[in-house]
mmCIF file of C-alpha atoms in Angstrom:
data_model
loop_
_atom_site.group_PDB
_atom_site.id
_atom_site.type_symbol
_atom_site.label_atom_id
_atom_site.label_comp_id
_atom_site.label_asym_id
_atom_site.label_seq_id
_atom_site.Cartn_x
_atom_site.Cartn_y
_atom_site.Cartn_z
ATOM 1 C CA UNK N 16 51.029 78.084 6.452
ATOM 2 C CA UNK N 17 49.984 75.676 4.473
ATOM 3 C CA UNK N 18 46.490 76.219 4.701
ATOM 4 C CA UNK N 19 46.606 79.559 3.966
ATOM 5 C CA UNK N 20 48.434 78.473 0.544
ATOM 6 C CA UNK N 21 45.548 76.040 0.084
ATOM 7 C CA UNK N 22 42.726 78.454 0.636
ATOM 8 C CA UNK N 23 44.557 81.112 -1.516
ATOM 9 C CA UNK N 24 44.630 78.172 -4.454
ATOM 10 C CA UNK N 25 40.718 77.509 -4.169
ATOM 11 C CA UNK N 26 39.958 80.644 -3.972
ATOM 12 C CA UNK N 27 41.767 81.814 -7.151
ATOM 13 C CA UNK N 28 40.304 78.158 -9.164
ATOM 14 C CA UNK N 29 36.325 79.433 -7.884
ATOM 15 C CA UNK N 30 37.189 83.149 -9.287
ATOM 16 C CA UNK N 31 38.236 81.665 -12.303
ATOM 17 C CA UNK N 32 35.283 79.285 -12.702
ATOM 18 C CA UNK N 33 32.602 82.660 -11.937
ATOM 19 C CA UNK N 34 34.709 84.036 -15.129
ATOM 20 C CA UNK N 35 31.811 84.634 -17.311
ATOM 21 C CA UNK N 36 34.331 85.314 -20.485
ATOM 22 C CA UNK N 37 36.491 81.958 -19.250
ATOM 23 C CA UNK N 38 34.881 80.340 -22.453
ATOM 24 C CA UNK N 39 37.025 76.982 -23.061
ATOM 25 C CA UNK N 40 35.908 74.108 -24.839
ATOM 26 C CA UNK N 41 32.773 71.987 -23.931
ATOM 27 C CA UNK N 42 34.983 68.902 -22.219
ATOM 28 C CA UNK N 43 37.104 71.101 -20.106
ATOM 29 C CA UNK N 44 34.107 73.261 -18.691
ATOM 30 C CA UNK N 45 32.102 70.780 -17.194
ATOM 31 C CA UNK N 46 34.918 69.228 -15.114
ATOM 32 C CA UNK N 47 35.578 73.033 -13.808
ATOM 33 C CA UNK N 48 32.423 73.041 -12.739
ATOM 34 C CA UNK N 49 32.182 69.702 -10.885
ATOM 35 C CA UNK N 50 35.490 70.393 -9.291
ATOM 36 C CA UNK N 51 34.305 74.065 -7.886
ATOM 37 C CA UNK N 52 30.705 72.310 -7.270
ATOM 38 C CA UNK N 53 32.487 69.874 -4.634
ATOM 39 C CA UNK N 54 34.560 73.026 -2.843
ATOM 40 C CA UNK N 55 31.334 74.944 -2.753
ATOM 41 C CA UNK N 56 28.888 72.134 -1.520
ATOM 42 C CA UNK N 57 31.277 70.773 1.173
ATOM 43 C CA UNK N 58 32.473 73.824 2.640
ATOM 44 C CA UNK N 59 32.965 72.340 6.475
ATOM 45 C CA UNK N 60 35.496 69.686 4.744
ATOM 46 C CA UNK N 61 37.217 72.780 2.309
ATOM 47 C CA UNK N 62 37.355 75.574 4.983
ATOM 48 C CA UNK N 63 40.109 75.593 4.570
ATOM 49 C CA UNK N 64 40.866 72.613 2.225
ATOM 50 C CA UNK N 65 43.530 70.446 4.302
ATOM 51 C CA UNK N 66 47.226 70.568 3.538
ATOM 52 C CA UNK N 67 47.396 66.929 2.081
ATOM 53 C CA UNK N 68 45.529 68.584 -0.697
ATOM 54 C CA UNK N 69 47.908 70.760 -1.597
ATOM 55 C CA UNK N 70 49.300 69.241 -4.417
ATOM 56 C CA UNK N 71 46.116 68.869 -6.084
ATOM 57 C CA UNK N 72 45.195 72.179 -5.751
ATOM 58 C CA UNK N 73 48.073 73.677 -7.472
ATOM 59 C CA UNK N 74 48.261 71.325 -10.030
ATOM 60 C CA UNK N 75 44.498 72.375 -10.625
ATOM 61 C CA UNK N 76 45.873 76.232 -10.997
ATOM 62 C CA UNK N 77 48.288 75.042 -13.551
ATOM 63 C CA UNK N 78 45.854 73.065 -15.518
ATOM 64 C CA UNK N 79 43.373 76.556 -15.587
ATOM 65 C CA UNK N 80 46.035 78.261 -16.305
ATOM 66 C CA UNK N 81 47.136 75.986 -19.502
ATOM 67 C CA UNK N 82 43.358 75.724 -20.533
ATOM 68 C CA UNK N 83 42.504 79.069 -20.829
ATOM 69 C CA UNK N 84 45.835 80.075 -22.419
ATOM 70 C CA UNK N 85 45.626 77.058 -24.761
ATOM 71 C CA UNK N 86 41.860 77.603 -26.082
ATOM 72 C CA UNK N 87 41.861 79.076 -28.840
ATOM 73 C CA UNK N 88 44.787 76.732 -31.200
ATOM 74 C CA UNK N 89 43.100 74.580 -31.937
ATOM 75 C CA UNK N 90 39.873 74.605 -34.527
ATOM 76 C CA UNK N 91 39.152 70.980 -33.271
ATOM 77 C CA UNK N 92 39.831 70.657 -30.391
ATOM 78 C CA UNK N 93 39.082 67.131 -29.627
ATOM 79 C CA UNK N 94 41.976 66.806 -32.012
ATOM 80 C CA UNK N 95 44.294 69.128 -29.617
ATOM 81 C CA UNK N 96 46.929 67.012 -27.364
ATOM 82 C CA UNK N 97 46.712 69.861 -24.651
ATOM 83 C CA UNK N 98 43.467 69.604 -24.158
ATOM 84 C CA UNK N 99 42.977 65.978 -24.032
ATOM 85 C CA UNK N 100 46.004 66.118 -21.230
ATOM 86 C CA UNK N 101 44.466 68.402 -19.399
ATOM 87 C CA UNK N 102 40.940 66.722 -19.381
ATOM 88 C CA UNK N 103 43.200 64.127 -18.190
ATOM 89 C CA UNK N 104 44.484 65.464 -15.759
ATOM 90 C CA UNK N 105 41.032 67.665 -14.628
ATOM 91 C CA UNK N 106 39.455 64.410 -14.330
ATOM 92 C CA UNK N 107 42.010 62.772 -11.868
ATOM 93 C CA UNK N 108 42.162 65.742 -9.859
ATOM 94 C CA UNK N 109 38.359 65.401 -9.499
ATOM 95 C CA UNK N 110 38.530 62.123 -8.211
ATOM 96 C CA UNK N 111 41.327 62.537 -5.533
ATOM 97 C CA UNK N 112 39.719 65.649 -4.375
ATOM 98 C CA UNK N 113 36.582 63.601 -3.950
ATOM 99 C CA UNK N 114 38.413 60.502 -2.771
ATOM 100 C CA UNK N 115 40.475 62.688 -0.117
ATOM 101 C CA UNK N 116 36.761 63.879 1.990
ATOM 102 C CA UNK N 117 35.502 60.647 1.624
ATOM 103 C CA UNK N 118 38.120 59.193 3.385
ATOM 104 C CA UNK N 119 38.977 61.659 5.809
ATOM 105 C CA UNK N 120 38.711 61.310 9.391
ATOM 106 C CA UNK N 121 39.472 65.447 9.395
ATOM 107 C CA UNK N 122 36.030 67.021 10.820
ATOM 108 C CA UNK N 123 36.068 63.940 13.354
ATOM 109 C CA UNK N 124 39.430 65.060 14.930
ATOM 110 C CA UNK N 125 38.727 69.125 14.161
ATOM 111 C CA UNK N 126 39.168 70.695 17.449
ATOM 112 C CA UNK N 127 36.065 72.671 16.372
ATOM 113 C CA UNK N 128 33.099 72.570 19.225
ATOM 114 C CA UNK N 129 30.452 74.523 17.937
ATOM 115 C CA UNK N 130 30.934 75.328 14.084
ATOM 116 C CA UNK N 131 33.410 75.029 11.855
ATOM 117 C CA UNK N 132 36.030 76.660 13.503
ATOM 118 C CA UNK N 133 39.452 76.520 15.531
ATOM 119 C CA UNK N 134 40.785 74.532 12.349
ATOM 120 C CA UNK N 135 44.692 75.578 13.269
ATOM 121 C CA UNK N 136 46.610 74.631 15.802
ATOM 122 C CA UNK N 137 47.393 77.489 18.176
ATOM 123 C CA UNK N 138 51.247 76.919 19.136
ATOM 124 C CA UNK N 139 53.700 74.930 17.958
ATOM 125 C CA UNK N 140 52.586 75.107 14.323
ATOM 126 C CA UNK N 141 54.563 77.847 13.620
ATOM 127 C CA UNK N 142 57.287 77.628 10.532
ATOM 128 C CA UNK N 143 60.669 78.051 10.240
ATOM 129 C CA UNK N 144 61.080 80.719 7.148
ATOM 130 C CA UNK N 145 62.793 83.975 6.873
ATOM 131 C CA UNK N 146 59.403 86.191 6.300
ATOM 132 C CA UNK N 147 57.663 88.614 8.395
ATOM 133 C CA UNK N 148 60.503 89.513 10.261
ATOM 134 C CA UNK N 149 59.501 93.111 10.558
ATOM 135 C CA UNK N 150 55.737 92.410 10.875
ATOM 136 C CA UNK N 151 56.171 90.269 13.892
ATOM 137 C CA UNK N 152 58.679 92.561 15.699
ATOM 138 C CA UNK N 153 55.689 94.979 15.869
ATOM 139 C CA UNK N 154 53.422 92.788 16.773
ATOM 140 C CA UNK N 155 55.354 91.513 19.657
ATOM 141 C CA UNK N 156 56.080 94.892 20.775
ATOM 142 C CA UNK N 157 52.603 95.866 21.127
ATOM 143 C CA UNK N 158 51.523 92.776 22.769
ATOM 144 C CA UNK N 159 54.208 93.055 24.770
ATOM 145 C CA UNK N 160 53.461 96.737 26.281
ATOM 146 C CA UNK N 161 52.178 97.248 29.499
ATOM 147 C CA UNK N 162 48.955 100.134 28.014
ATOM 148 C CA UNK N 163 45.992 97.456 29.157
ATOM 149 C CA UNK N 164 43.667 95.769 26.882
ATOM 150 C CA UNK N 165 44.940 95.403 22.717
ATOM 151 C CA UNK N 166 43.158 94.640 19.758
ATOM 152 C CA UNK N 167 45.330 94.363 16.815
ATOM 153 C CA UNK N 168 44.415 93.840 13.055
ATOM 154 C CA UNK N 169 46.044 91.638 10.346
ATOM 155 C CA UNK N 170 44.464 92.035 6.816
ATOM 156 C CA UNK N 171 45.338 91.558 3.175
ATOM 157 C CA UNK N 172 44.553 89.465 0.131
ATOM 158 C CA UNK N 173 43.861 85.631 0.055
ATOM 159 C CA UNK N 174 47.488 83.977 0.673
ATOM 160 C CA UNK N 175 49.417 86.504 2.212
ATOM 161 C CA UNK N 176 50.084 84.990 4.918
ATOM 162 C CA UNK N 177 47.825 86.601 7.608
ATOM 163 C CA UNK N 178 47.254 82.709 9.205
ATOM 164 C CA UNK N 179 50.978 82.104 9.199
ATOM 165 C CA UNK N 180 52.074 85.719 10.403
ATOM 166 C CA UNK N 181 49.871 85.460 13.744
ATOM 167 C CA UNK N 182 51.142 81.570 14.314
ATOM 168 C CA UNK N 183 54.872 82.612 14.553
ATOM 169 C CA UNK N 184 53.874 85.494 16.594
ATOM 170 C CA UNK N 185 51.867 83.084 18.785
ATOM 171 C CA UNK N 186 55.514 81.027 18.767
ATOM 172 C CA UNK N 187 57.870 83.847 19.657
ATOM 173 C CA UNK N 188 58.875 83.205 23.446
ATOM 174 C CA UNK N 189 58.094 86.785 24.485
ATOM 175 C CA UNK N 190 54.330 86.178 23.762
ATOM 176 C CA UNK N 191 54.642 82.738 24.890
ATOM 177 C CA UNK N 192 55.800 83.654 28.204
ATOM 178 C CA UNK N 193 53.417 86.924 28.318
ATOM 179 C CA UNK N 194 50.218 85.129 27.656
ATOM 180 C CA UNK N 195 48.051 82.076 28.786
ATOM 181 C CA UNK N 196 47.558 79.121 26.096
ATOM 182 C CA UNK N 197 45.458 81.393 23.127
ATOM 183 C CA UNK N 198 41.851 80.627 21.937
ATOM 184 C CA UNK N 199 41.897 80.378 18.489
ATOM 185 C CA UNK N 200 38.454 80.965 16.061
ATOM 186 C CA UNK N 201 38.701 80.255 12.979
ATOM 187 C CA UNK N 202 35.461 82.182 11.598
ATOM 188 C CA UNK N 203 35.690 81.921 7.794
ATOM 189 C CA UNK N 204 32.802 80.240 7.171
ATOM 190 C CA UNK N 205 30.633 82.991 8.807
ATOM 191 C CA UNK N 206 30.052 84.508 5.210
ATOM 192 C CA UNK N 207 27.026 87.307 6.002
ATOM 193 C CA UNK N 208 26.999 89.829 8.807
ATOM 194 C CA UNK N 209 24.085 87.994 10.374
ATOM 195 C CA UNK N 210 26.244 85.079 11.431
ATOM 196 C CA UNK N 211 28.057 86.851 13.676
ATOM 197 C CA UNK N 212 26.061 86.243 16.764
ATOM 198 C CA UNK N 213 26.195 84.953 20.140
ATOM 199 C CA UNK N 214 27.549 81.928 18.361
ATOM 200 C CA UNK N 215 31.238 83.382 18.671
ATOM 201 C CA UNK N 216 30.794 83.488 22.165
ATOM 202 C CA UNK N 217 29.545 79.530 22.450
ATOM 203 C CA UNK N 218 32.571 78.465 20.282
ATOM 204 C CA UNK N 219 35.161 80.502 22.632
ATOM 205 C CA UNK N 220 32.961 79.057 26.417
ATOM 206 C CA UNK N 221 33.562 75.833 24.684
ATOM 207 C CA UNK N 222 37.219 75.610 24.148
ATOM 208 C CA UNK N 223 37.730 77.319 27.836
ATOM 209 C CA UNK N 224 35.891 73.645 28.757
ATOM 210 C CA UNK N 225 32.257 74.473 29.298
ATOM 211 C CA UNK N 226 29.922 71.771 27.961
ATOM 212 C CA UNK N 227 28.714 72.559 24.576
ATOM 213 C CA UNK N 228 24.905 70.654 25.015
ATOM 214 C CA UNK N 229 24.330 72.974 28.124
ATOM 215 C CA UNK N 230 25.430 76.486 26.680
ATOM 216 C CA UNK N 231 22.203 75.890 24.194
ATOM 217 C CA UNK N 232 20.397 74.718 27.499
ATOM 218 C CA UNK N 233 18.600 77.282 30.473
ATOM 219 C CA UNK N 234 21.020 79.218 32.296
ATOM 220 C CA UNK N 235 20.259 77.525 35.398
ATOM 221 C CA UNK N 236 22.245 74.413 34.229
ATOM 222 C CA UNK N 237 25.083 76.719 34.179
ATOM 223 C CA UNK N 238 25.062 78.660 37.362
ATOM 224 C CA UNK N 239 23.894 78.339 40.974
ATOM 225 C CA UNK N 240 21.545 81.431 40.707
ATOM 226 C CA UNK N 241 19.789 80.976 37.823
ATOM 227 C CA UNK N 242 16.880 84.021 39.159
ATOM 228 C CA UNK N 243 19.806 86.780 38.520
ATOM 229 C CA UNK N 244 19.661 85.637 34.780
ATOM 230 C CA UNK N 245 16.438 84.885 33.809
ATOM 231 C CA UNK N 246 15.102 88.575 33.522
ATOM 232 C CA UNK N 247 18.115 89.496 30.797
ATOM 233 C CA UNK N 248 17.484 89.752 27.181
ATOM 234 C CA UNK N 249 18.292 85.860 25.620
ATOM 235 C CA UNK N 250 21.405 84.878 25.206
ATOM 236 C CA UNK N 251 22.938 87.782 27.265
ATOM 237 C CA UNK N 252 23.973 85.572 30.194
ATOM 238 C CA UNK N 253 26.441 83.484 28.062
ATOM 239 C CA UNK N 254 28.829 87.235 27.272
ATOM 240 C CA UNK N 255 28.375 87.582 30.703
ATOM 241 C CA UNK N 256 29.771 83.751 31.470
ATOM 242 C CA UNK N 257 32.102 84.939 29.031
ATOM 243 C CA UNK N 258 33.599 87.983 30.664
ATOM 244 C CA UNK N 259 33.770 85.704 33.741
ATOM 245 C CA UNK N 260 35.793 83.676 32.508
ATOM 246 C CA UNK N 261 38.641 85.569 31.138
ATOM 247 C CA UNK N 262 38.445 87.496 34.057
ATOM 248 C CA UNK N 263 41.553 88.047 36.330
ATOM 249 C CA UNK N 264 42.985 86.499 32.809
ATOM 250 C CA UNK N 265 45.758 87.503 30.675
ATOM 251 C CA UNK N 266 44.154 86.089 27.227
ATOM 252 C CA UNK N 267 44.772 86.499 23.721
ATOM 253 C CA UNK N 268 42.067 85.604 21.279
ATOM 254 C CA UNK N 269 42.512 85.128 17.549
ATOM 255 C CA UNK N 270 39.478 86.077 15.497
ATOM 256 C CA UNK N 271 40.911 84.439 11.913
ATOM 257 C CA UNK N 272 38.944 84.883 8.713
ATOM 258 C CA UNK N 273 36.508 87.584 9.683
ATOM 259 C CA UNK N 274 34.671 88.419 6.784
ATOM 260 C CA UNK N 275 32.125 91.072 8.695
ATOM 261 C CA UNK N 276 31.088 93.070 11.545
ATOM 262 C CA UNK N 277 27.630 94.550 12.454
ATOM 263 C CA UNK N 278 26.087 96.191 15.462
ATOM 264 C CA UNK N 279 26.903 93.089 17.823
ATOM 265 C CA UNK N 280 30.211 92.094 16.786
ATOM 266 C CA UNK N 281 32.326 95.791 16.110
ATOM 267 C CA UNK N 282 35.051 97.758 17.600
ATOM 268 C CA UNK N 283 36.042 95.674 20.239
ATOM 269 C CA UNK N 284 37.418 98.661 22.384
ATOM 270 C CA UNK N 285 33.456 100.088 22.680
ATOM 271 C CA UNK N 286 32.094 98.423 25.847
ATOM 272 C CA UNK N 287 29.022 100.651 26.425
ATOM 273 C CA UNK N 288 27.083 99.390 23.139
ATOM 274 C CA UNK N 289 29.309 97.048 21.363
ATOM 275 C CA UNK N 290 27.777 93.323 22.648
ATOM 276 C CA UNK N 291 30.649 90.714 21.754
ATOM 277 C CA UNK N 292 33.152 93.550 23.281
ATOM 278 C CA UNK N 293 31.345 93.405 26.732
ATOM 279 C CA UNK N 294 32.718 89.923 26.647
ATOM 280 C CA UNK N 295 36.326 90.797 26.909
ATOM 281 C CA UNK N 296 37.759 92.472 30.699
ATOM 282 C CA UNK N 297 39.963 95.285 29.301
ATOM 283 C CA UNK N 298 41.489 95.429 33.114
ATOM 284 C CA UNK N 299 44.206 92.771 32.904
ATOM 285 C CA UNK N 300 45.739 93.675 29.500
ATOM 286 C CA UNK N 301 44.109 90.980 27.901
ATOM 287 C CA UNK N 302 44.928 91.323 23.542
ATOM 288 C CA UNK N 303 42.802 90.050 20.505
ATOM 289 C CA UNK N 304 44.320 89.448 17.156
ATOM 290 C CA UNK N 305 41.762 89.738 14.011
ATOM 291 C CA UNK N 306 42.677 88.940 10.403
ATOM 292 C CA UNK N 307 40.384 89.556 7.648
ATOM 293 C CA UNK N 308 40.722 89.452 3.783
ATOM 294 C CA UNK N 309 39.034 93.093 3.850
ATOM 295 C CA UNK N 310 40.673 96.451 5.634
ATOM 296 C CA UNK N 311 37.420 97.526 6.292
ATOM 297 C CA UNK N 312 36.397 95.306 8.658
ATOM 298 C CA UNK N 313 39.925 94.596 10.866
ATOM 299 C CA UNK N 314 39.703 98.565 11.054
ATOM 300 C CA UNK N 315 36.289 98.990 13.145
ATOM 301 C CA UNK N 316 36.866 96.122 14.977
ATOM 302 C CA UNK N 317 40.488 97.377 16.371
ATOM 303 C CA UNK N 318 39.476 100.765 15.781
ATOM 304 C CA UNK N 319 41.654 101.899 13.365
ATOM 305 C CA UNK N 320 45.146 101.526 15.248
ATOM 306 C CA UNK N 321 47.140 98.917 15.494
ATOM 307 C CA UNK N 322 47.256 97.651 11.616
ATOM 308 C CA UNK N 323 49.369 95.189 9.280
ATOM 309 C CA UNK N 324 48.938 95.196 5.875
ATOM 310 C CA UNK N 325 50.489 92.070 4.349
ATOM 311 C CA UNK N 326 50.651 92.705 0.249
ATOM 312 C CA UNK N 327 51.643 90.361 -2.359
ATOM 313 C CA UNK N 328 55.822 91.109 -3.291
ATOM 314 C CA UNK N 329 56.813 92.505 -6.839
ATOM 315 C CA UNK N 330 58.326 90.801 -9.011
ATOM 316 C CA UNK N 331 62.053 91.521 -8.536
ATOM 317 C CA UNK N 332 61.741 90.403 -4.667
ATOM 318 C CA UNK N 333 59.475 87.146 -5.809
ATOM 319 C CA UNK N 334 62.627 86.491 -8.199
ATOM 320 C CA UNK N 335 65.078 86.529 -5.678
ATOM 321 C CA UNK N 336 63.112 84.748 -3.018
ATOM 322 C CA UNK N 337 62.793 82.264 -5.558
ATOM 323 C CA UNK N 338 66.273 81.903 -5.965
ATOM 324 C CA UNK N 339 67.350 81.859 -1.950
ATOM 325 C CA UNK N 340 64.739 78.901 -2.071
ATOM 326 C CA UNK N 341 66.138 77.120 -5.087
ATOM 327 C CA UNK N 342 69.621 77.207 -3.279
ATOM 328 C CA UNK N 343 68.505 75.982 -0.444
ATOM 329 C CA UNK N 344 67.012 73.082 -1.581
ATOM 330 C CA UNK N 345 70.126 72.038 -2.387
ATOM 331 C CA UNK N 346 69.984 73.209 -6.724
ATOM 332 C CA UNK N 347 73.219 73.924 -8.209
ATOM 333 C CA UNK N 348 74.040 77.232 -10.164
ATOM 334 C CA UNK N 349 73.470 75.816 -13.593
ATOM 335 C CA UNK N 350 70.121 74.130 -12.559
ATOM 336 C CA UNK N 351 69.016 78.056 -11.538
ATOM 337 C CA UNK N 352 68.068 79.387 -14.066
ATOM 338 C CA UNK N 353 67.079 82.665 -14.820
ATOM 339 C CA UNK N 354 64.054 81.339 -17.033
ATOM 340 C CA UNK N 355 63.020 78.955 -14.403
ATOM 341 C CA UNK N 356 63.159 81.275 -12.070
ATOM 342 C CA UNK N 357 60.804 83.533 -13.933
ATOM 343 C CA UNK N 358 58.647 80.991 -14.519
ATOM 344 C CA UNK N 359 58.405 79.648 -11.006
ATOM 345 C CA UNK N 360 57.823 83.381 -9.428
ATOM 346 C CA UNK N 361 55.374 83.969 -11.988
ATOM 347 C CA UNK N 362 53.383 80.785 -10.477
ATOM 348 C CA UNK N 363 53.697 82.627 -6.668
ATOM 349 C CA UNK N 364 51.246 85.140 -7.430
ATOM 350 C CA UNK N 365 53.258 87.422 -5.415
ATOM 351 C CA UNK N 366 53.174 84.992 -2.226
ATOM 352 C CA UNK N 367 56.492 84.228 -0.473
ATOM 353 C CA UNK N 368 55.119 81.524 1.057
ATOM 354 C CA UNK N 369 54.178 79.510 -1.844
ATOM 355 C CA UNK N 370 57.696 80.016 -2.849
ATOM 356 C CA UNK N 371 58.895 78.452 0.664
ATOM 357 C CA UNK N 372 56.691 75.718 0.416
ATOM 358 C CA UNK N 373 56.217 75.052 -3.244
ATOM 359 C CA UNK N 374 59.148 75.835 -5.298
ATOM 360 C CA UNK N 375 60.032 72.823 -5.782
ATOM 361 C CA UNK N 376 57.080 71.075 -6.463
ATOM 362 C CA UNK N 377 56.763 74.329 -9.273
ATOM 363 C CA UNK N 378 60.098 73.202 -10.418
ATOM 364 C CA UNK N 379 59.269 69.696 -11.495
ATOM 365 C CA UNK N 380 55.821 70.689 -13.445
ATOM 366 C CA UNK N 381 57.991 73.060 -15.704
ATOM 367 C CA UNK N 382 59.329 71.366 -18.714
ATOM 368 C CA UNK N 383 63.150 71.044 -19.394
ATOM 369 C CA UNK N 384 64.326 73.054 -22.749
ATOM 370 C CA UNK N 385 67.938 71.880 -21.860
ATOM 371 C CA UNK N 386 67.834 69.390 -24.732
ATOM 372 C CA UNK N 387 65.703 71.354 -26.830
ATOM 373 C CA UNK N 388 66.310 72.923 -30.464
#
């Protein structure tokens, strides 16, 4: 939910900074580069950004938009009051982000065991919002069916709410009653196909109670019959061990933020040639939910079936939703002007989660023109 929005804002910022035609003032560009380097050089902390950074990230998005709109209005940039204000804002944001990382204990408290994953609680963290009703019902219906193992894919651009949707599905009583406590593995950090390997299995085994230190040792440390395993190819014993741990269980696994597939990590239904798939028992009706920005990735993993596509909302739908959000916040009809609705909707980038959780904050950043000439 909020982490989804924070990640979207971070990615939008990084894409804008990488734009070769950005061409901003000489006082602004170094600050933007420093902030971008903070994100890219400290990926463990900022993937995804902590929820408490959300207001700073939105300030960053807003300030960058102002910088781009203002870049050619003054011949002598140092005399431009808007640029000077933006320079101060960016300096403050940069310092706050660095301090947040330096003071945070979040890395130490992460539920991840072997690599940067599992950053999201798997239950009791679902938002109470009025979006995704149709998508939730569709996924829950798939999960409730008794047609054996099932793999479900959710794809869409950054910030459309893929992670939030899955959290809401996990919180549905029908899912809670049918499945055991889910395994949540966040794969944002694995950004090349070469990284999609046995470390994913190790993470899942660690979440299931295996000692992470022993997972890198010889198999005889984990089995009473090591001779039966020593002839296997390297790491294959871990795949077999995960299969045994999941066997007989109504398991539910979330693979969140998948970037790539490869020969080892591919079609989850293929038990003949895909080694990762062989770790997943298919007879007891287990399920896997995959989220990705890439349609191609989710299509391959779920074998082209059971796909959900989340898209940004169009302008009219977003404006109606923004108005409803402001009304729910207790705003009077005189406060909810069309100009304000249009401005908030523009800054929400078509993403209902941004409107739901940040419309009040965005509204405060919009100058009040009621008293102007």
